[in-house]
PDB file of C-alpha atoms in Angstrom:
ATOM      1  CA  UNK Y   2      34.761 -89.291  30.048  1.00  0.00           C
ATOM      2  CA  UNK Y   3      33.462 -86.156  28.380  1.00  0.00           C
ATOM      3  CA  UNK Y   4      33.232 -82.753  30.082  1.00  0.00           C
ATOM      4  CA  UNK Y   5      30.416 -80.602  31.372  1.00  0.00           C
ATOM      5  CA  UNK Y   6      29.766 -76.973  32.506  1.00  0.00           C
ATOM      6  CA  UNK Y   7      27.624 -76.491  35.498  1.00  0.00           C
ATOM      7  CA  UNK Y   8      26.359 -73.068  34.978  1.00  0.00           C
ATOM      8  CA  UNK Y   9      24.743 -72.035  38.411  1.00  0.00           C
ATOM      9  CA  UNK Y  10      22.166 -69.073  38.167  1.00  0.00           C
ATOM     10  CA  UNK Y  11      20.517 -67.688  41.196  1.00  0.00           C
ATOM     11  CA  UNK Y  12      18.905 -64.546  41.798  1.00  0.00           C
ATOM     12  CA  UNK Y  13      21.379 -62.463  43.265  1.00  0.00           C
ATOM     13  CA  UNK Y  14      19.257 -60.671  45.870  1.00  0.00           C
ATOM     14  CA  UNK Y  15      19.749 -63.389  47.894  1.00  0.00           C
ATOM     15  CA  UNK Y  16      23.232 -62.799  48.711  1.00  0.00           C
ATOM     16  CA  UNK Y  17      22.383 -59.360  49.660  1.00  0.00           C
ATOM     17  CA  UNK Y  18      23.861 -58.544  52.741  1.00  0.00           C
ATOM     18  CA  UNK Y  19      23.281 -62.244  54.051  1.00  0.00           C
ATOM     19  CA  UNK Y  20      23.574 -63.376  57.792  1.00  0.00           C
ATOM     20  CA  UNK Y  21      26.957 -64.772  57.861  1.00  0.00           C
ATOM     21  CA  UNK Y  22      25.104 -68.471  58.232  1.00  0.00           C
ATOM     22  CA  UNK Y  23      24.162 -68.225  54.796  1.00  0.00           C
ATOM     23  CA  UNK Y  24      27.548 -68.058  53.194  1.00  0.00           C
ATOM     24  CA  UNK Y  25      28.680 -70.641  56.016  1.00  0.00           C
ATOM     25  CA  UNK Y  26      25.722 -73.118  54.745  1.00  0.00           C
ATOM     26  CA  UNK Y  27      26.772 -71.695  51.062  1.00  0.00           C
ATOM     27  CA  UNK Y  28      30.377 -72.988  51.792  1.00  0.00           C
ATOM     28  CA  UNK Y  29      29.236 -75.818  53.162  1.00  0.00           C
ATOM     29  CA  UNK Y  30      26.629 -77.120  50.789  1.00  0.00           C
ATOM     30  CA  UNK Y  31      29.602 -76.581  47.827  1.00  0.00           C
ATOM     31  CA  UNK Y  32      31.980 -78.888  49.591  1.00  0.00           C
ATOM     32  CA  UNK Y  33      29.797 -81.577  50.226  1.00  0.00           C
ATOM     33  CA  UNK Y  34      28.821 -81.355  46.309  1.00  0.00           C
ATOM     34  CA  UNK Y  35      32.503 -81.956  45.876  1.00  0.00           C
ATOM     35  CA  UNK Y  36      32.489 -85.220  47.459  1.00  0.00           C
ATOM     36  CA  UNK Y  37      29.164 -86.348  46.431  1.00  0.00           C
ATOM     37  CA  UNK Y  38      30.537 -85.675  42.392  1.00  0.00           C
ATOM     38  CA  UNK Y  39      33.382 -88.080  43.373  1.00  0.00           C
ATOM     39  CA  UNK Y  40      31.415 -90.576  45.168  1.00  0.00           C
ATOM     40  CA  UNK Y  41      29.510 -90.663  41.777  1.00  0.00           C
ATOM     41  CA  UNK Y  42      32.542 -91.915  39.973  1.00  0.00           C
ATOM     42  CA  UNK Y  43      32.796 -88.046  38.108  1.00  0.00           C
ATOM     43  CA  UNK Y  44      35.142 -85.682  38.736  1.00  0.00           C
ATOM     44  CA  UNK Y  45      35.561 -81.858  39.606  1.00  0.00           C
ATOM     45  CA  UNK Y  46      37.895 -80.373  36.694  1.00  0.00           C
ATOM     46  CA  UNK Y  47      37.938 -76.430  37.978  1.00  0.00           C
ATOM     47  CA  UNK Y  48      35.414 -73.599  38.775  1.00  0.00           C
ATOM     48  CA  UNK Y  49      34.308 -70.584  41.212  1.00  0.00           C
ATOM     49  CA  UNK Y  50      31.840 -68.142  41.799  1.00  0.00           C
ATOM     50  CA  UNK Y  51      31.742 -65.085  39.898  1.00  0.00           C
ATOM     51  CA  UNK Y  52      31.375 -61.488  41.477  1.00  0.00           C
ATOM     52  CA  UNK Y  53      27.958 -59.904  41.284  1.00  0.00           C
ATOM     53  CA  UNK Y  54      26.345 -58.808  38.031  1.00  0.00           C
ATOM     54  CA  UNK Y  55      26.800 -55.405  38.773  1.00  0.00           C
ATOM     55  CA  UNK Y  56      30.556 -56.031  38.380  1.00  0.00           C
ATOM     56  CA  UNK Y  57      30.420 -56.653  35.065  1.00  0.00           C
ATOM     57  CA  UNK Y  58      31.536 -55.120  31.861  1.00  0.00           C
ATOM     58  CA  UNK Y  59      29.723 -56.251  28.473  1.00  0.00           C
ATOM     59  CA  UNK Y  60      31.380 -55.910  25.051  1.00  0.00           C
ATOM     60  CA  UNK Y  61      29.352 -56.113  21.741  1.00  0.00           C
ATOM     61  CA  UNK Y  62      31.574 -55.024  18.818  1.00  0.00           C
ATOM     62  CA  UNK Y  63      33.135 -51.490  19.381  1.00  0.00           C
ATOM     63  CA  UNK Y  64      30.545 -50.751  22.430  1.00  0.00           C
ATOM     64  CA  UNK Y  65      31.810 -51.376  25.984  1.00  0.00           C
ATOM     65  CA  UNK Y  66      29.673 -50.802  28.859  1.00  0.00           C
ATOM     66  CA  UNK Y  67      29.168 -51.131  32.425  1.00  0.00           C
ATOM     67  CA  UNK Y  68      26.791 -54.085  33.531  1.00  0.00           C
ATOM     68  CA  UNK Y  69      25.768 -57.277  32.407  1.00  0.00           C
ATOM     69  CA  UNK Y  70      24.031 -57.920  29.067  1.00  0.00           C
ATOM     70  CA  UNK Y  71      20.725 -58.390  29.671  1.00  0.00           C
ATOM     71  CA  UNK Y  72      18.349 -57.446  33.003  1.00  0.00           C
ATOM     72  CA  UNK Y  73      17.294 -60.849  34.241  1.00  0.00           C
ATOM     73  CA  UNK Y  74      15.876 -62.266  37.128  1.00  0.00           C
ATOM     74  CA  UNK Y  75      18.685 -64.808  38.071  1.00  0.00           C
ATOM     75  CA  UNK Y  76      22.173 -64.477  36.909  1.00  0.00           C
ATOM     76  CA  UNK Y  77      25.475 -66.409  36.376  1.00  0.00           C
ATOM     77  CA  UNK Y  78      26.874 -66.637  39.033  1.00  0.00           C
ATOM     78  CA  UNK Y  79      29.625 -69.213  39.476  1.00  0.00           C
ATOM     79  CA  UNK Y  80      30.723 -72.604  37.608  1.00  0.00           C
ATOM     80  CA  UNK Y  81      31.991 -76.044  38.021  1.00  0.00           C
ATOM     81  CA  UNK Y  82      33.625 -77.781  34.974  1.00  0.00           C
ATOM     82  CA  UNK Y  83      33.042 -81.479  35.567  1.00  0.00           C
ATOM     83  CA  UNK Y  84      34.121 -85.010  33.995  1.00  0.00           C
ATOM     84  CA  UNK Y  85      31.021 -87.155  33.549  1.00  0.00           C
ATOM     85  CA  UNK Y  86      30.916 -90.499  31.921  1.00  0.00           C
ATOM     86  CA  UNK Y  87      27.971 -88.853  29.734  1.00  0.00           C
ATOM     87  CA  UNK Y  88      25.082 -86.872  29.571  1.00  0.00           C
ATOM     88  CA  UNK Y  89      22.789 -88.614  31.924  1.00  0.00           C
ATOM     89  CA  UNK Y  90      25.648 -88.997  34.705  1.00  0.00           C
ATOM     90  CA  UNK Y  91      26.626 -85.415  34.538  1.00  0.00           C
ATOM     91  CA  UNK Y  92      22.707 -84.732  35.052  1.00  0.00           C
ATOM     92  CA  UNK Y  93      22.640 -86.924  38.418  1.00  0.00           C
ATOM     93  CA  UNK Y  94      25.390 -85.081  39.221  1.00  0.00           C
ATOM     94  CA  UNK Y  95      24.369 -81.585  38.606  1.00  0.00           C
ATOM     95  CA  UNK Y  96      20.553 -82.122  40.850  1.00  0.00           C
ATOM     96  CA  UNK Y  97      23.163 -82.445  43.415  1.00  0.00           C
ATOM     97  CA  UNK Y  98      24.891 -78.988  42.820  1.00  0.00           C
ATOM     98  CA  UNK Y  99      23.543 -76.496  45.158  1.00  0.00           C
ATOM     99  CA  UNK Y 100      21.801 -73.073  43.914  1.00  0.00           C
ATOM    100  CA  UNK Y 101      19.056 -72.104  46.389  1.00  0.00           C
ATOM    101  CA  UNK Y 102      18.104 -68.847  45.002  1.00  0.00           C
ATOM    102  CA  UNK Y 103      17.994 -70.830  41.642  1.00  0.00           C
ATOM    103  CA  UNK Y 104      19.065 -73.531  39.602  1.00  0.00           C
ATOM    104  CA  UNK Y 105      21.646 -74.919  37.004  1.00  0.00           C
ATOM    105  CA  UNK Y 106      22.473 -75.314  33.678  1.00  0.00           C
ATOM    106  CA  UNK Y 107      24.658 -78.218  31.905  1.00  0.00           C
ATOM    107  CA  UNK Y 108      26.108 -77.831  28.711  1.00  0.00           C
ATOM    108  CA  UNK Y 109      28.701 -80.137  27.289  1.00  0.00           C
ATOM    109  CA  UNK Y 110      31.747 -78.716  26.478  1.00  0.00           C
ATOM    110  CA  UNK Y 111      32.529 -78.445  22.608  1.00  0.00           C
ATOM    111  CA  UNK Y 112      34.948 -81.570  21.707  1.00  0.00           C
ATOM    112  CA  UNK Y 113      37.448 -80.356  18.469  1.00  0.00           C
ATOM    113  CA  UNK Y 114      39.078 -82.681  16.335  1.00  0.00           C
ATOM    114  CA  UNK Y 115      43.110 -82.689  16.484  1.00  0.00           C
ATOM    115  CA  UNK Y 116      44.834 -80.776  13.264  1.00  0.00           C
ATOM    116  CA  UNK Y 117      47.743 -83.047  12.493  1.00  0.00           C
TER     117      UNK Y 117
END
């Protein structure tokens, strides 16, 4: 099994001040992508949601400043690491992942070869 970052970006603005239905349908959309990723034979390794963008403190070389990196229309805003038998499986899984004000974004996670 190989592992896979689910990189959910939504545009923020809709989790603006939200009718407490939304994060209740939020909450329970995520846990019923946890049991659909198991009943798919992969697994949930960690993740969370992240607070919003404007949070968020950006570091390139000796520069540190308030915000996020770049202005864009949808942002990172949580994760799932998952174990997928490959590419393809941790794609069926991911369509499943919820992200109404946007979508998601799979990247493998970087294997290394043991030093010995």
């Amino acid at each position: 099994m190989a592992q896979y970052l689910v990189l959910i970006y939504e545009n923020e603005s809709g989790y603006d001040n939200p009718d407490p239905s939304v994060w209740q349908q939020a909450m329970e959309a995520h846990n019923r992508f946890a049991e659909q990723v198991g009943e798919l034979g992969g697994q949930i390794l960690g993740g969370n949601a992240l607070q919003p963008t404007a949070t968020a403190t950006s570091i390139r070389g000796d520069v540190v400043t308030d915000g996020p990196f770049t202005e864009t229309k949808e942002a990172l805003g949580g994760f799932y690491l998952i174990e997928a038998k490959d590419l393809d499986h941790a794609l069926q899984i991911s369509r499943l992942c919820p992200a109404p004000f946007g979508g998601v974004e799979v990247r493998p996670v970087m294997e290394f070869p043991e030093q010995g």
